[in-house]
């Protein structure tokens, strides 16, 4: 994970895979999970389908 000069957080695909695994284990809804993890819901919604399509 790195922070850009504009202050945005950049996460690797591997980091998103871990986040998605935590989401599944949490049994929370996407909105609640993202609030708890301080993740933008829109970004999560872009990455989660990639995780599920990868056979996870």
Coordinates of N, CA and C in Angstrom, one line a residue:
X1 N 0.9 -1.2 0.0 CA 0.0 0.0 0.0 C 0.9 1.2 0.0
X2 N 0.6 2.2 -0.8 CA 1.3 3.4 -0.9 C 0.4 4.6 -1.0
X3 N 0.9 5.7 -0.6 CA 0.1 7.0 -0.7 C 0.6 7.8 -1.8
X4 N -0.3 8.3 -2.7 CA 0.2 9.1 -3.8 C 0.4 10.5 -3.3
X5 N 1.0 11.4 -4.2 CA 1.2 12.8 -3.8 C -0.1 13.5 -3.5
X6 N -1.2 13.1 -4.0 CA -2.5 13.7 -3.8 C -3.1 13.2 -2.5
X7 N -2.5 12.2 -1.8 CA -3.0 11.7 -0.6 C -3.9 10.5 -0.7
X8 N -4.0 10.0 -1.9 CA -4.9 8.8 -2.1 C -4.0 7.5 -1.8
X9 N -4.7 6.5 -1.3 CA -4.1 5.2 -1.0 C -4.2 4.3 -2.2
X10 N -3.0 3.7 -2.6 CA -3.0 2.8 -3.7 C -2.7 1.4 -3.1
X11 N -3.5 0.4 -3.4 CA -3.4 -0.9 -2.9 C -3.1 -1.9 -4.0
X12 N -2.2 -2.8 -3.8 CA -1.9 -3.8 -4.8 C -3.1 -4.8 -4.9
X13 N -3.1 -5.6 -6.0 CA -4.1 -6.6 -6.2 C -4.0 -7.6 -5.1
X14 N -2.8 -8.0 -4.6 CA -2.7 -8.9 -3.5 C -3.3 -8.4 -2.2
X15 N -3.2 -7.1 -2.0 CA -3.8 -6.4 -0.8 C -5.3 -6.5 -0.9
X16 N -5.8 -6.2 -2.1 CA -7.3 -6.3 -2.3 C -7.8 -7.7 -2.1
X17 N -7.0 -8.7 -2.5 CA -7.5 -10.1 -2.3 C -7.6 -10.3 -0.8
X18 N -6.7 -9.8 0.0 CA -6.8 -10.0 1.5 C -8.0 -9.2 2.0
X19 N -8.2 -8.0 1.5 CA -9.4 -7.3 2.0 C -10.7 -8.0 1.6
X20 N -10.8 -8.6 0.4 CA -12.0 -9.3 0.0 C -12.2 -10.5 0.9
X21 N -11.1 -11.2 1.3 CA -11.2 -12.4 2.1 C -11.7 -12.0 3.5
X22 N -11.2 -10.8 4.0 CA -11.7 -10.3 5.3 C -13.2 -10.0 5.2
X23 N -13.6 -9.4 4.1 CA -15.0 -9.1 3.9 C -15.9 -10.3 4.0
X24 N -15.5 -11.4 3.3 CA -16.3 -12.6 3.3 C -16.4 -13.2 4.7
X25 N -15.3 -13.1 5.4 CA -15.2 -13.7 6.8 C -16.0 -12.8 7.8
X26 N -16.1 -11.5 7.5 CA -16.8 -10.6 8.4 C -18.3 -10.8 8.5
X27 N -18.9 -11.3 7.4 CA -20.3 -11.4 7.3 C -21.1 -10.1 7.5
X28 N -20.4 -9.0 7.2 CA -21.1 -7.7 7.2 C -21.5 -7.4 5.7
X29 N -22.4 -6.4 5.6 CA -22.7 -5.9 4.3 C -21.6 -5.1 3.8
X30 N -21.5 -4.8 2.4 CA -20.4 -4.0 1.9 C -20.3 -2.6 2.5
X31 N -21.4 -2.0 2.7 CA -21.3 -0.6 3.3 C -20.7 -0.6 4.7
X32 N -21.2 -1.5 5.5 CA -20.7 -1.6 6.9 C -19.3 -2.0 7.0
X33 N -18.9 -3.0 6.1 CA -17.5 -3.4 6.1 C -16.6 -2.3 5.7
X34 N -17.0 -1.6 4.6 CA -16.1 -0.5 4.1 C -16.0 0.7 5.2
X35 N -17.1 0.9 5.9 CA -17.0 1.9 6.9 C -16.0 1.5 8.0
X36 N -16.1 0.2 8.4 CA -15.3 -0.3 9.5 C -13.8 -0.3 9.1
X37 N -13.5 -0.6 7.8 CA -12.2 -0.7 7.3 C -11.6 0.6 6.7
X38 N -12.5 1.6 6.7 CA -12.1 2.9 6.1 C -11.7 2.8 4.6
X39 N -12.5 2.1 3.9 CA -12.3 1.9 2.4 C -13.5 2.5 1.7
X40 N -13.2 3.1 0.6 CA -14.2 3.7 -0.3 C -15.1 2.6 -0.8
X41 N -16.4 2.7 -0.6 CA -17.4 1.7 -1.1 C -17.3 1.5 -2.6
X42 N -17.2 2.6 -3.3 CA -17.1 2.5 -4.8 C -15.8 1.7 -5.3
X43 N -14.7 1.9 -4.6 CA -13.5 1.2 -4.9 C -13.7 -0.3 -4.6
X44 N -14.3 -0.5 -3.4 CA -14.5 -1.9 -3.0 C -15.4 -2.6 -4.1
X45 N -16.4 -1.9 -4.5 CA -17.3 -2.5 -5.5 C -16.6 -2.8 -6.9
X46 N -15.6 -2.1 -7.2 CA -14.8 -2.3 -8.4 C -13.9 -3.6 -8.2
X47 N -13.4 -3.8 -7.0 CA -12.4 -4.9 -6.8 C -13.1 -6.2 -6.4
X48 N -14.2 -6.1 -5.7 CA -14.8 -7.4 -5.2 C -15.2 -8.3 -6.4
X49 N -15.7 -7.9 -7.5 CA -16.0 -8.8 -8.6 C -14.8 -9.5 -9.2
X50 N -13.7 -8.8 -9.2 CA -12.4 -9.4 -9.6 C -12.0 -10.5 -8.7
X51 N -12.2 -10.3 -7.4 CA -11.9 -11.4 -6.5 C -12.8 -12.6 -6.7
X52 N -14.1 -12.4 -6.8 CA -15.0 -13.5 -7.0 C -14.8 -14.2 -8.4
X53 N -14.4 -13.5 -9.4 CA -14.2 -14.1 -10.7 C -12.9 -14.9 -10.7
X54 N -12.0 -14.6 -9.8 CA -10.7 -15.3 -9.8 C -10.9 -16.7 -9.1
X55 N -12.1 -17.1 -8.8 CA -12.4 -18.4 -8.2 C -12.2 -18.4 -6.7
X56 N -12.2 -17.3 -6.1 CA -12.0 -17.3 -4.6 C -13.4 -17.5 -3.9

